[in-house]
């Protein structure tokens, strides 16, 4: 019996892994049932930790949701960069990547955790400031290639298509045709 107790105290707690498990659990719950379903108790049960364990890593639900948004934005950023790296045309490269990731990518498209968390961005001013900051930073970074008003209109159209599809999941084929048209219009016109 003494060796079992001793082994429990010698075991490494691995706080980074526990924190990630909590975050992953919260994201999974959000994706399945919406952000409103995320409670500290539900996250604790999903992650296999106590409520105290969740509070050790995240002081409250607001911080947990904000951390989830930061993580998803980081992944969104990486995916945008991956598309930009593959693009051979500089003009509109951020806009094309934005359209691709927003309208079709599994992790960020209309049926994803990103879609669920995005609704939080729309409804909570604290979180919408986070999105606005991210977008302003990206547009500043790509001001030489994506500042054109036509490209801005295309990004707004992609946002609108995403929003409509989120509330009224329709014909995926129509959405893909629209996506292709938006991307086609993002290339420079030859005069």
Short mmCIF file of N, CA and C in Angstrom, two decimals:
data_model
loop_
_atom_site.label_atom_id
_atom_site.label_comp_id
_atom_site.label_asym_id
_atom_site.label_seq_id
_atom_site.Cartn_x
_atom_site.Cartn_y
_atom_site.Cartn_z
N UNK A 1 0.83 -1.20 0.00
CA UNK A 1 0.00 0.00 0.00
C UNK A 1 0.86 1.25 0.00
N UNK A 2 1.93 1.22 0.80
CA UNK A 2 2.81 2.38 0.87
C UNK A 2 3.42 2.70 -0.48
N UNK A 3 3.78 1.67 -1.28
CA UNK A 3 4.39 1.93 -2.59
C UNK A 3 3.39 2.57 -3.55
N UNK A 4 2.08 2.22 -3.45
CA UNK A 4 1.08 2.83 -4.30
C UNK A 4 0.96 4.32 -3.99
N UNK A 5 0.90 4.66 -2.70
CA UNK A 5 0.82 6.06 -2.29
C UNK A 5 2.08 6.79 -2.71
N UNK A 6 3.21 6.17 -2.53
CA UNK A 6 4.47 6.80 -2.90
C UNK A 6 4.51 7.04 -4.42
N UNK A 7 4.04 6.06 -5.23
CA UNK A 7 4.03 6.22 -6.68
C UNK A 7 3.13 7.38 -7.12
N UNK A 8 2.00 7.55 -6.42
CA UNK A 8 1.11 8.64 -6.76
C UNK A 8 1.78 9.98 -6.54
N UNK A 9 2.57 10.10 -5.51
CA UNK A 9 3.25 11.36 -5.23
C UNK A 9 4.46 11.56 -6.14
N UNK A 10 5.03 10.47 -6.65
CA UNK A 10 6.19 10.58 -7.53
C UNK A 10 5.78 10.83 -8.99
N UNK A 11 4.52 10.59 -9.30
CA UNK A 11 4.03 10.75 -10.66
C UNK A 11 4.13 12.22 -11.08
N UNK A 12 4.53 12.43 -12.32
CA UNK A 12 4.59 13.80 -12.85
C UNK A 12 3.18 14.25 -13.19
N UNK A 13 2.85 15.47 -12.85
CA UNK A 13 1.49 15.98 -13.06
C UNK A 13 1.28 16.48 -14.49
N UNK A 14 2.30 16.86 -15.18
CA UNK A 14 2.24 17.32 -16.56
C UNK A 14 1.16 18.38 -16.77
N UNK A 15 1.33 19.54 -16.15
CA UNK A 15 0.29 20.57 -16.21
C UNK A 15 -0.01 21.05 -17.63
N UNK A 16 0.97 21.06 -18.52
CA UNK A 16 0.70 21.50 -19.89
C UNK A 16 -0.24 20.53 -20.61
N UNK A 17 -0.04 19.24 -20.36
CA UNK A 17 -0.92 18.24 -20.99
C UNK A 17 -2.33 18.33 -20.41
N UNK A 18 -2.44 18.54 -19.11
CA UNK A 18 -3.75 18.67 -18.47
C UNK A 18 -4.46 19.91 -19.01
N UNK A 19 -3.74 21.01 -19.10
CA UNK A 19 -4.31 22.26 -19.62
C UNK A 19 -4.82 22.06 -21.04
N UNK A 20 -4.02 21.38 -21.87
CA UNK A 20 -4.43 21.14 -23.25
C UNK A 20 -5.63 20.21 -23.31
N UNK A 21 -5.68 19.21 -22.45
CA UNK A 21 -6.82 18.30 -22.40
C UNK A 21 -8.10 19.05 -22.03
N UNK A 22 -7.99 19.98 -21.09
CA UNK A 22 -9.14 20.80 -20.70
C UNK A 22 -9.58 21.66 -21.88
N UNK A 23 -8.63 22.30 -22.53
CA UNK A 23 -8.93 23.15 -23.67
C UNK A 23 -9.55 22.34 -24.81
N UNK A 24 -8.98 21.18 -25.10
CA UNK A 24 -9.53 20.31 -26.15
C UNK A 24 -10.96 19.88 -25.80
N UNK A 25 -11.18 19.55 -24.53
CA UNK A 25 -12.53 19.17 -24.09
C UNK A 25 -13.53 20.29 -24.27
N UNK A 26 -13.12 21.49 -23.91
CA UNK A 26 -14.00 22.65 -24.07
C UNK A 26 -14.29 22.90 -25.55
N UNK A 27 -13.29 22.75 -26.39
CA UNK A 27 -13.49 22.96 -27.82
C UNK A 27 -14.41 21.88 -28.40
N UNK A 28 -14.22 20.65 -27.96
CA UNK A 28 -15.08 19.56 -28.44
C UNK A 28 -16.53 19.80 -28.03
N UNK A 29 -16.75 20.18 -26.78
CA UNK A 29 -18.10 20.50 -26.32
C UNK A 29 -18.70 21.65 -27.11
N UNK A 30 -17.91 22.68 -27.38
CA UNK A 30 -18.38 23.82 -28.16
C UNK A 30 -18.79 23.40 -29.55
N UNK A 31 -17.98 22.57 -30.17
CA UNK A 31 -18.27 22.13 -31.54
C UNK A 31 -19.53 21.28 -31.59
N UNK A 32 -19.73 20.44 -30.57
CA UNK A 32 -20.87 19.52 -30.56
C UNK A 32 -22.17 20.20 -30.15
N UNK A 33 -22.09 21.09 -29.15
CA UNK A 33 -23.32 21.59 -28.54
C UNK A 33 -23.41 23.12 -28.48
N UNK A 34 -22.38 23.81 -28.95
CA UNK A 34 -22.37 25.26 -28.90
C UNK A 34 -21.67 25.78 -27.66
N UNK A 35 -21.22 27.02 -27.74
CA UNK A 35 -20.45 27.62 -26.66
C UNK A 35 -21.27 27.73 -25.37
N UNK A 36 -22.57 27.94 -25.52
CA UNK A 36 -23.43 28.07 -24.33
C UNK A 36 -23.42 26.81 -23.49
N UNK A 37 -23.14 25.66 -24.09
CA UNK A 37 -23.13 24.40 -23.35
C UNK A 37 -21.85 24.19 -22.55
N UNK A 38 -20.88 25.05 -22.75
CA UNK A 38 -19.61 24.88 -22.04
C UNK A 38 -19.77 25.39 -20.61
N UNK A 39 -19.72 24.46 -19.69
CA UNK A 39 -19.71 24.80 -18.27
C UNK A 39 -18.44 24.21 -17.68
N UNK A 40 -18.01 24.76 -16.59
CA UNK A 40 -16.80 24.25 -15.95
C UNK A 40 -16.98 22.77 -15.59
N UNK A 41 -18.16 22.41 -15.08
CA UNK A 41 -18.44 21.02 -14.72
C UNK A 41 -18.38 20.10 -15.93
N UNK A 42 -19.01 20.51 -17.04
CA UNK A 42 -19.01 19.69 -18.25
C UNK A 42 -17.59 19.53 -18.81
N UNK A 43 -16.82 20.60 -18.79
CA UNK A 43 -15.44 20.53 -19.28
C UNK A 43 -14.60 19.62 -18.39
N UNK A 44 -14.77 19.75 -17.09
CA UNK A 44 -14.03 18.90 -16.15
C UNK A 44 -14.34 17.43 -16.40
N UNK A 45 -15.61 17.11 -16.54
CA UNK A 45 -16.00 15.71 -16.78
C UNK A 45 -15.44 15.22 -18.11
N UNK A 46 -15.53 16.05 -19.14
CA UNK A 46 -15.04 15.67 -20.47
C UNK A 46 -13.53 15.45 -20.45
N UNK A 47 -12.81 16.29 -19.73
CA UNK A 47 -11.34 16.22 -19.70
C UNK A 47 -10.82 15.24 -18.66
N UNK A 48 -11.71 14.73 -17.79
CA UNK A 48 -11.28 13.78 -16.77
C UNK A 48 -10.51 14.42 -15.63
N UNK A 49 -10.88 15.65 -15.28
CA UNK A 49 -10.25 16.36 -14.17
C UNK A 49 -11.35 16.89 -13.25
N UNK A 50 -10.96 17.41 -12.12
CA UNK A 50 -11.92 18.02 -11.21
C UNK A 50 -12.21 19.44 -11.65
N UNK A 51 -13.30 20.00 -11.11
CA UNK A 51 -13.59 21.41 -11.38
C UNK A 51 -12.42 22.27 -10.90
N UNK A 52 -11.84 21.90 -9.75
CA UNK A 52 -10.68 22.62 -9.24
C UNK A 52 -9.51 22.57 -10.21
N UNK A 53 -9.37 21.44 -10.91
CA UNK A 53 -8.32 21.32 -11.92
C UNK A 53 -8.54 22.29 -13.07
N UNK A 54 -9.81 22.45 -13.47
CA UNK A 54 -10.12 23.41 -14.53
C UNK A 54 -9.82 24.82 -14.04
N UNK A 55 -10.27 25.14 -12.83
CA UNK A 55 -10.05 26.48 -12.28
C UNK A 55 -8.57 26.77 -12.05
N UNK A 56 -7.78 25.73 -11.84
CA UNK A 56 -6.33 25.93 -11.68
C UNK A 56 -5.73 26.50 -12.97
N UNK A 57 -6.25 26.06 -14.11
CA UNK A 57 -5.72 26.49 -15.40
C UNK A 57 -6.47 27.68 -16.01
N UNK A 58 -7.76 27.77 -15.70
CA UNK A 58 -8.60 28.84 -16.26
C UNK A 58 -9.48 29.38 -15.13
N UNK A 59 -9.27 30.62 -14.77
CA UNK A 59 -9.94 31.20 -13.60
C UNK A 59 -11.46 31.23 -13.74
N UNK A 60 -11.97 31.31 -14.98
CA UNK A 60 -13.42 31.31 -15.17
C UNK A 60 -13.74 30.92 -16.61
N UNK A 61 -15.01 30.78 -16.89
CA UNK A 61 -15.47 30.35 -18.22
C UNK A 61 -15.06 31.35 -19.29
N UNK A 62 -15.13 32.62 -19.00
CA UNK A 62 -14.78 33.67 -19.96
C UNK A 62 -13.32 33.50 -20.43
N UNK A 63 -12.44 33.25 -19.49
CA UNK A 63 -11.01 33.06 -19.84
C UNK A 63 -10.83 31.79 -20.65
N UNK A 64 -11.57 30.74 -20.31
CA UNK A 64 -11.50 29.49 -21.06
C UNK A 64 -11.95 29.70 -22.50
N UNK A 65 -13.06 30.38 -22.69
CA UNK A 65 -13.58 30.65 -24.05
C UNK A 65 -12.60 31.54 -24.81
N UNK A 66 -12.07 32.57 -24.15
CA UNK A 66 -11.11 33.45 -24.81
C UNK A 66 -9.86 32.69 -25.23
N UNK A 67 -9.40 31.78 -24.39
CA UNK A 67 -8.23 30.97 -24.72
C UNK A 67 -8.54 30.07 -25.91
N UNK A 68 -9.75 29.52 -25.95
CA UNK A 68 -10.15 28.71 -27.10
C UNK A 68 -10.12 29.54 -28.38
N UNK A 69 -10.65 30.75 -28.30
CA UNK A 69 -10.66 31.63 -29.47
C UNK A 69 -9.25 31.95 -29.93
N UNK A 70 -8.36 32.23 -28.98
CA UNK A 70 -6.96 32.51 -29.34
C UNK A 70 -6.35 31.31 -30.05
N UNK A 71 -6.62 30.12 -29.54
CA UNK A 71 -6.04 28.92 -30.15
C UNK A 71 -6.60 28.70 -31.55
N UNK A 72 -7.90 28.86 -31.70
CA UNK A 72 -8.50 28.67 -33.02
C UNK A 72 -8.01 29.74 -34.00
N UNK A 73 -7.88 30.99 -33.53
CA UNK A 73 -7.34 32.05 -34.39
C UNK A 73 -5.91 31.74 -34.81
N UNK A 74 -5.13 31.19 -33.90
CA UNK A 74 -3.75 30.81 -34.24
C UNK A 74 -3.75 29.75 -35.34
N UNK A 75 -4.62 28.76 -35.22
CA UNK A 75 -4.72 27.71 -36.25
C UNK A 75 -5.25 28.30 -37.56
N UNK A 76 -6.20 29.22 -37.46
CA UNK A 76 -6.75 29.91 -38.63
C UNK A 76 -5.62 30.64 -39.35
N UNK A 77 -4.80 31.35 -38.58
CA UNK A 77 -3.63 32.07 -39.10
C UNK A 77 -2.71 31.12 -39.86
N UNK A 78 -2.41 29.99 -39.25
CA UNK A 78 -1.51 29.02 -39.88
C UNK A 78 -2.07 28.51 -41.20
N UNK A 79 -3.37 28.26 -41.22
CA UNK A 79 -3.99 27.77 -42.45
C UNK A 79 -4.00 28.84 -43.53
N UNK A 80 -4.28 30.08 -43.14
CA UNK A 80 -4.22 31.20 -44.09
C UNK A 80 -2.81 31.28 -44.68
N UNK A 81 -1.80 31.23 -43.82
CA UNK A 81 -0.41 31.31 -44.29
C UNK A 81 -0.06 30.16 -45.23
N UNK A 82 -0.59 28.97 -44.96
CA UNK A 82 -0.32 27.82 -45.82
C UNK A 82 -0.85 28.08 -47.23
N UNK A 83 -2.04 28.64 -47.34
CA UNK A 83 -2.60 28.95 -48.66
C UNK A 83 -1.82 30.07 -49.33
N UNK A 84 -1.42 31.08 -48.57
CA UNK A 84 -0.66 32.19 -49.15
C UNK A 84 0.67 31.69 -49.72
N UNK A 85 1.34 30.79 -48.99
CA UNK A 85 2.62 30.25 -49.46
C UNK A 85 2.47 29.51 -50.79
N UNK A 86 1.32 28.92 -51.03
CA UNK A 86 1.09 28.16 -52.26
C UNK A 86 0.65 29.04 -53.42
N UNK A 87 0.28 30.27 -53.14
CA UNK A 87 -0.24 31.18 -54.15
C UNK A 87 0.91 31.79 -54.94
N UNK A 88 0.82 31.76 -56.24
CA UNK A 88 1.88 32.30 -57.09
C UNK A 88 1.64 33.74 -57.50
N UNK A 89 0.45 34.27 -57.19
CA UNK A 89 0.10 35.65 -57.55
C UNK A 89 0.02 36.47 -56.27
N UNK A 90 0.81 37.52 -56.18
CA UNK A 90 0.85 38.33 -54.96
C UNK A 90 -0.45 39.10 -54.73
N UNK A 91 -0.93 39.79 -55.77
CA UNK A 91 -2.14 40.60 -55.61
C UNK A 91 -3.30 39.71 -55.15
N UNK A 92 -3.90 40.04 -54.01
CA UNK A 92 -5.07 39.33 -53.52
C UNK A 92 -4.79 38.01 -52.83
N UNK A 93 -3.52 37.72 -52.54
CA UNK A 93 -3.19 36.41 -51.97
C UNK A 93 -3.86 36.18 -50.61
N UNK A 94 -3.91 37.20 -49.76
CA UNK A 94 -4.58 37.03 -48.46
C UNK A 94 -6.08 36.83 -48.67
N UNK A 95 -6.68 37.59 -49.56
CA UNK A 95 -8.11 37.47 -49.82
C UNK A 95 -8.46 36.08 -50.32
N UNK A 96 -7.68 35.54 -51.25
CA UNK A 96 -7.95 34.19 -51.75
C UNK A 96 -7.82 33.16 -50.64
N UNK A 97 -6.79 33.30 -49.82
CA UNK A 97 -6.61 32.36 -48.70
C UNK A 97 -7.78 32.48 -47.72
N UNK A 98 -8.19 33.70 -47.45
CA UNK A 98 -9.31 33.95 -46.54
C UNK A 98 -10.59 33.29 -47.06
N UNK A 99 -10.85 33.44 -48.34
CA UNK A 99 -12.04 32.85 -48.95
C UNK A 99 -11.96 31.32 -48.88
N UNK A 100 -10.82 30.78 -49.24
CA UNK A 100 -10.63 29.32 -49.20
C UNK A 100 -10.90 28.76 -47.81
N UNK A 101 -10.24 29.34 -46.83
CA UNK A 101 -10.34 28.81 -45.47
C UNK A 101 -11.73 29.04 -44.90
N UNK A 102 -12.30 30.19 -45.15
CA UNK A 102 -13.61 30.51 -44.59
C UNK A 102 -14.72 29.66 -45.18
N UNK A 103 -14.69 29.44 -46.48
CA UNK A 103 -15.83 28.78 -47.13
C UNK A 103 -15.70 27.29 -47.33
N UNK A 104 -14.49 26.74 -47.26
CA UNK A 104 -14.42 25.31 -47.58
C UNK A 104 -13.59 24.47 -46.64
N UNK A 105 -12.69 25.02 -45.92
CA UNK A 105 -11.80 24.19 -45.12
C UNK A 105 -12.55 23.52 -43.98
N UNK A 106 -12.31 22.23 -43.78
CA UNK A 106 -13.00 21.47 -42.73
C UNK A 106 -12.85 22.07 -41.34
N UNK A 107 -11.67 22.50 -41.00
CA UNK A 107 -11.44 23.00 -39.65
C UNK A 107 -12.03 24.39 -39.41
N UNK A 108 -12.24 25.16 -40.48
CA UNK A 108 -12.68 26.54 -40.30
C UNK A 108 -13.92 26.91 -41.08
N UNK A 109 -14.41 26.03 -41.91
CA UNK A 109 -15.55 26.34 -42.75
C UNK A 109 -16.87 26.41 -42.00
N UNK A 110 -17.94 26.30 -42.76
CA UNK A 110 -19.28 26.56 -42.22
C UNK A 110 -19.72 25.54 -41.18
N UNK A 111 -19.15 24.36 -41.12
CA UNK A 111 -19.61 23.33 -40.19
C UNK A 111 -18.56 22.99 -39.13
N UNK A 112 -17.80 23.93 -38.70
CA UNK A 112 -16.64 23.63 -37.85
C UNK A 112 -16.75 24.26 -36.47
N UNK A 113 -15.78 23.92 -35.64
CA UNK A 113 -15.65 24.57 -34.34
C UNK A 113 -15.49 26.07 -34.54
N UNK A 114 -14.73 26.45 -35.55
CA UNK A 114 -14.54 27.87 -35.85
C UNK A 114 -15.89 28.54 -36.06
N UNK A 115 -16.78 27.86 -36.77
CA UNK A 115 -18.11 28.42 -37.01
C UNK A 115 -18.85 28.62 -35.70
N UNK A 116 -18.76 27.64 -34.81
CA UNK A 116 -19.41 27.76 -33.50
C UNK A 116 -18.83 28.91 -32.71
N UNK A 117 -17.51 28.99 -32.65
CA UNK A 117 -16.87 30.06 -31.89
C UNK A 117 -17.09 31.43 -32.54
N UNK A 118 -17.22 31.45 -33.85
CA UNK A 118 -17.45 32.72 -34.54
C UNK A 118 -18.76 33.36 -34.12
N UNK A 119 -19.73 32.54 -33.80
CA UNK A 119 -21.00 33.10 -33.34
C UNK A 119 -20.78 33.82 -32.00
N UNK A 120 -19.84 33.35 -31.21
CA UNK A 120 -19.48 34.04 -29.97
C UNK A 120 -18.84 35.38 -30.30
N UNK A 121 -18.04 35.42 -31.35
CA UNK A 121 -17.42 36.67 -31.77
C UNK A 121 -18.47 37.71 -32.13
N UNK A 122 -19.54 37.25 -32.76
CA UNK A 122 -20.61 38.15 -33.18
C UNK A 122 -21.39 38.66 -31.97
N UNK A 123 -21.61 37.81 -30.98
CA UNK A 123 -22.52 38.15 -29.89
C UNK A 123 -21.84 38.75 -28.66
N UNK A 124 -20.53 38.68 -28.57
CA UNK A 124 -19.84 39.18 -27.37
C UNK A 124 -18.78 40.20 -27.79
N UNK A 125 -18.95 41.43 -27.33
CA UNK A 125 -18.06 42.51 -27.76
C UNK A 125 -16.59 42.25 -27.41
N UNK A 126 -16.34 41.63 -26.26
CA UNK A 126 -14.96 41.33 -25.88
C UNK A 126 -14.30 40.45 -26.93
N UNK A 127 -15.04 39.44 -27.38
CA UNK A 127 -14.49 38.52 -28.36
C UNK A 127 -14.45 39.14 -29.75
N UNK A 128 -15.40 40.00 -30.07
CA UNK A 128 -15.36 40.64 -31.39
C UNK A 128 -14.16 41.58 -31.50
N UNK A 129 -13.74 42.17 -30.39
CA UNK A 129 -12.52 42.99 -30.40
C UNK A 129 -11.30 42.14 -30.74
N UNK A 130 -11.28 40.92 -30.24
CA UNK A 130 -10.19 39.99 -30.55
C UNK A 130 -10.14 39.73 -32.05
N UNK A 131 -11.30 39.47 -32.67
CA UNK A 131 -11.36 39.24 -34.11
C UNK A 131 -10.94 40.49 -34.88
N UNK A 132 -11.46 41.64 -34.48
CA UNK A 132 -11.14 42.88 -35.17
C UNK A 132 -9.64 43.16 -35.14
N UNK A 133 -9.02 42.89 -34.00
CA UNK A 133 -7.57 43.07 -33.87
C UNK A 133 -6.82 42.13 -34.80
N UNK A 134 -7.25 40.86 -34.84
CA UNK A 134 -6.61 39.88 -35.71
C UNK A 134 -6.70 40.33 -37.17
N UNK A 135 -7.91 40.71 -37.59
CA UNK A 135 -8.11 41.10 -38.98
C UNK A 135 -7.32 42.36 -39.33
N UNK A 136 -7.33 43.34 -38.43
CA UNK A 136 -6.56 44.57 -38.68
C UNK A 136 -5.08 44.26 -38.82
N UNK A 137 -4.56 43.38 -37.98
CA UNK A 137 -3.14 42.99 -38.07
C UNK A 137 -2.84 42.30 -39.40
N UNK A 138 -3.73 41.39 -39.82
CA UNK A 138 -3.50 40.69 -41.07
C UNK A 138 -3.59 41.64 -42.26
N UNK A 139 -4.55 42.55 -42.23
CA UNK A 139 -4.68 43.50 -43.34
C UNK A 139 -3.50 44.46 -43.39
N UNK A 140 -2.98 44.83 -42.24
CA UNK A 140 -1.78 45.67 -42.21
C UNK A 140 -0.59 44.90 -42.80
N UNK A 141 -0.49 43.64 -42.43
CA UNK A 141 0.59 42.79 -42.94
C UNK A 141 0.50 42.62 -44.46
N UNK A 142 -0.71 42.64 -45.00
CA UNK A 142 -0.92 42.41 -46.43
C UNK A 142 -1.42 43.66 -47.16
N UNK A 143 -1.09 44.83 -46.62
CA UNK A 143 -1.58 46.06 -47.23
C UNK A 143 -1.08 46.27 -48.66
N UNK A 144 0.10 45.78 -48.98
CA UNK A 144 0.62 45.94 -50.34
C UNK A 144 -0.11 45.06 -51.36
N UNK A 145 -0.69 43.96 -50.90
CA UNK A 145 -1.32 43.01 -51.83
C UNK A 145 -2.84 42.97 -51.73
N UNK A 146 -3.43 43.43 -50.62
CA UNK A 146 -4.85 43.20 -50.40
C UNK A 146 -5.63 44.42 -49.91
N UNK A 147 -5.12 45.63 -50.14
CA UNK A 147 -5.80 46.83 -49.67
C UNK A 147 -6.87 47.32 -50.64
N UNK A 148 -6.89 46.80 -51.85
CA UNK A 148 -7.84 47.22 -52.88
C UNK A 148 -9.29 47.05 -52.40
N UNK A 149 -10.13 48.03 -52.70
CA UNK A 149 -11.54 48.00 -52.30
C UNK A 149 -12.26 46.77 -52.87
N UNK A 150 -11.93 46.38 -54.09
CA UNK A 150 -12.56 45.20 -54.69
C UNK A 150 -12.28 43.94 -53.87
N UNK A 151 -11.09 43.83 -53.34
CA UNK A 151 -10.74 42.67 -52.52
C UNK A 151 -11.49 42.71 -51.18
N UNK A 152 -11.66 43.90 -50.66
CA UNK A 152 -12.43 44.05 -49.42
C UNK A 152 -13.87 43.60 -49.63
N UNK A 153 -14.44 43.98 -50.75
CA UNK A 153 -15.81 43.58 -51.09
C UNK A 153 -15.90 42.05 -51.19
N UNK A 154 -14.89 41.43 -51.79
CA UNK A 154 -14.88 39.97 -51.92
C UNK A 154 -14.81 39.29 -50.54
N UNK A 155 -14.00 39.84 -49.64
CA UNK A 155 -13.93 39.27 -48.27
C UNK A 155 -15.27 39.42 -47.57
N UNK A 156 -15.91 40.57 -47.74
CA UNK A 156 -17.24 40.78 -47.15
C UNK A 156 -18.25 39.79 -47.75
N UNK A 157 -18.15 39.55 -49.05
CA UNK A 157 -19.05 38.59 -49.69
C UNK A 157 -18.83 37.18 -49.13
N UNK A 158 -17.57 36.82 -48.91
CA UNK A 158 -17.28 35.51 -48.32
C UNK A 158 -17.85 35.42 -46.90
N UNK A 159 -17.70 36.50 -46.13
CA UNK A 159 -18.27 36.51 -44.78
C UNK A 159 -19.79 36.35 -44.84
N UNK A 160 -20.42 37.05 -45.77
CA UNK A 160 -21.87 36.95 -45.92
C UNK A 160 -22.30 35.56 -46.33
N UNK A 161 -21.59 34.95 -47.27
CA UNK A 161 -21.91 33.59 -47.70
C UNK A 161 -21.74 32.61 -46.54
N UNK A 162 -20.67 32.79 -45.77
CA UNK A 162 -20.45 31.94 -44.60
C UNK A 162 -21.61 32.10 -43.61
N UNK A 163 -21.99 33.33 -43.35
CA UNK A 163 -23.04 33.61 -42.37
C UNK A 163 -24.38 33.01 -42.82
N UNK A 164 -24.73 33.20 -44.07
CA UNK A 164 -25.99 32.66 -44.59
C UNK A 164 -25.98 31.14 -44.54
N UNK A 165 -24.88 30.54 -44.96
CA UNK A 165 -24.77 29.08 -44.95
C UNK A 165 -24.85 28.53 -43.52
N UNK A 166 -24.34 29.27 -42.57
CA UNK A 166 -24.36 28.85 -41.17
C UNK A 166 -25.79 28.71 -40.67
N UNK A 167 -26.66 29.63 -41.06
CA UNK A 167 -28.04 29.60 -40.59
C UNK A 167 -28.98 28.80 -41.48
N UNK A 168 -28.60 28.63 -42.72
CA UNK A 168 -29.45 27.91 -43.66
C UNK A 168 -28.58 27.01 -44.53
N UNK A 169 -28.13 25.89 -43.94
CA UNK A 169 -27.26 25.00 -44.71
C UNK A 169 -27.98 24.52 -45.97
N UNK A 170 -27.47 24.94 -47.07
CA UNK A 170 -28.14 24.62 -48.33
C UNK A 170 -27.30 23.72 -49.19
N UNK A 171 -27.35 23.99 -50.43
CA UNK A 171 -26.66 23.21 -51.42
C UNK A 171 -25.16 23.54 -51.39
N UNK A 172 -24.37 22.57 -51.01
CA UNK A 172 -22.92 22.77 -50.93
C UNK A 172 -22.35 23.11 -52.30
N UNK A 173 -22.94 22.53 -53.33
CA UNK A 173 -22.46 22.80 -54.69
C UNK A 173 -22.58 24.28 -55.03
N UNK A 174 -23.70 24.91 -54.64
CA UNK A 174 -23.88 26.35 -54.89
C UNK A 174 -22.82 27.17 -54.15
N UNK A 175 -22.53 26.78 -52.93
CA UNK A 175 -21.51 27.48 -52.14
C UNK A 175 -20.14 27.36 -52.81
N UNK A 176 -19.82 26.19 -53.35
CA UNK A 176 -18.53 25.99 -54.00
C UNK A 176 -18.44 26.80 -55.29
N UNK A 177 -19.54 26.92 -56.01
CA UNK A 177 -19.56 27.75 -57.22
C UNK A 177 -19.32 29.21 -56.84
N UNK A 178 -20.00 29.66 -55.79
CA UNK A 178 -19.81 31.03 -55.30
C UNK A 178 -18.36 31.25 -54.86
N UNK A 179 -17.82 30.30 -54.12
CA UNK A 179 -16.43 30.41 -53.66
C UNK A 179 -15.49 30.55 -54.85
N UNK A 180 -15.66 29.71 -55.86
CA UNK A 180 -14.80 29.77 -57.05
C UNK A 180 -14.92 31.12 -57.76
N UNK A 181 -16.13 31.65 -57.82
CA UNK A 181 -16.34 32.96 -58.46
C UNK A 181 -15.64 34.06 -57.67
N UNK A 182 -15.74 34.02 -56.35
CA UNK A 182 -15.07 35.02 -55.51
C UNK A 182 -13.55 34.94 -55.70
N UNK A 183 -13.02 33.75 -55.72
CA UNK A 183 -11.58 33.57 -55.91
C UNK A 183 -11.17 34.08 -57.29
N UNK A 184 -11.94 33.74 -58.30
CA UNK A 184 -11.62 34.19 -59.67
C UNK A 184 -11.57 35.71 -59.74
N UNK A 185 -12.49 36.37 -59.07
CA UNK A 185 -12.55 37.83 -59.09
C UNK A 185 -11.43 38.49 -58.26
N UNK A 186 -10.72 37.70 -57.48
CA UNK A 186 -9.64 38.25 -56.65
C UNK A 186 -8.32 38.42 -57.38
N UNK A 187 -8.25 37.92 -58.61
CA UNK A 187 -7.03 38.07 -59.40
C UNK A 187 -7.02 39.43 -60.08
N UNK A 188 -5.82 39.95 -60.33
CA UNK A 188 -5.76 41.28 -60.99
C UNK A 188 -6.35 41.20 -62.38
N UNK A 189 -7.04 42.26 -62.74
CA UNK A 189 -7.59 42.32 -64.10
C UNK A 189 -6.55 42.94 -65.02
N UNK A 190 -6.48 42.39 -66.19
CA UNK A 190 -5.52 42.90 -67.18
C UNK A 190 -6.26 43.90 -68.06
N UNK A 191 -5.70 45.11 -68.12
CA UNK A 191 -6.35 46.16 -68.92
C UNK A 191 -5.55 46.49 -70.15
#
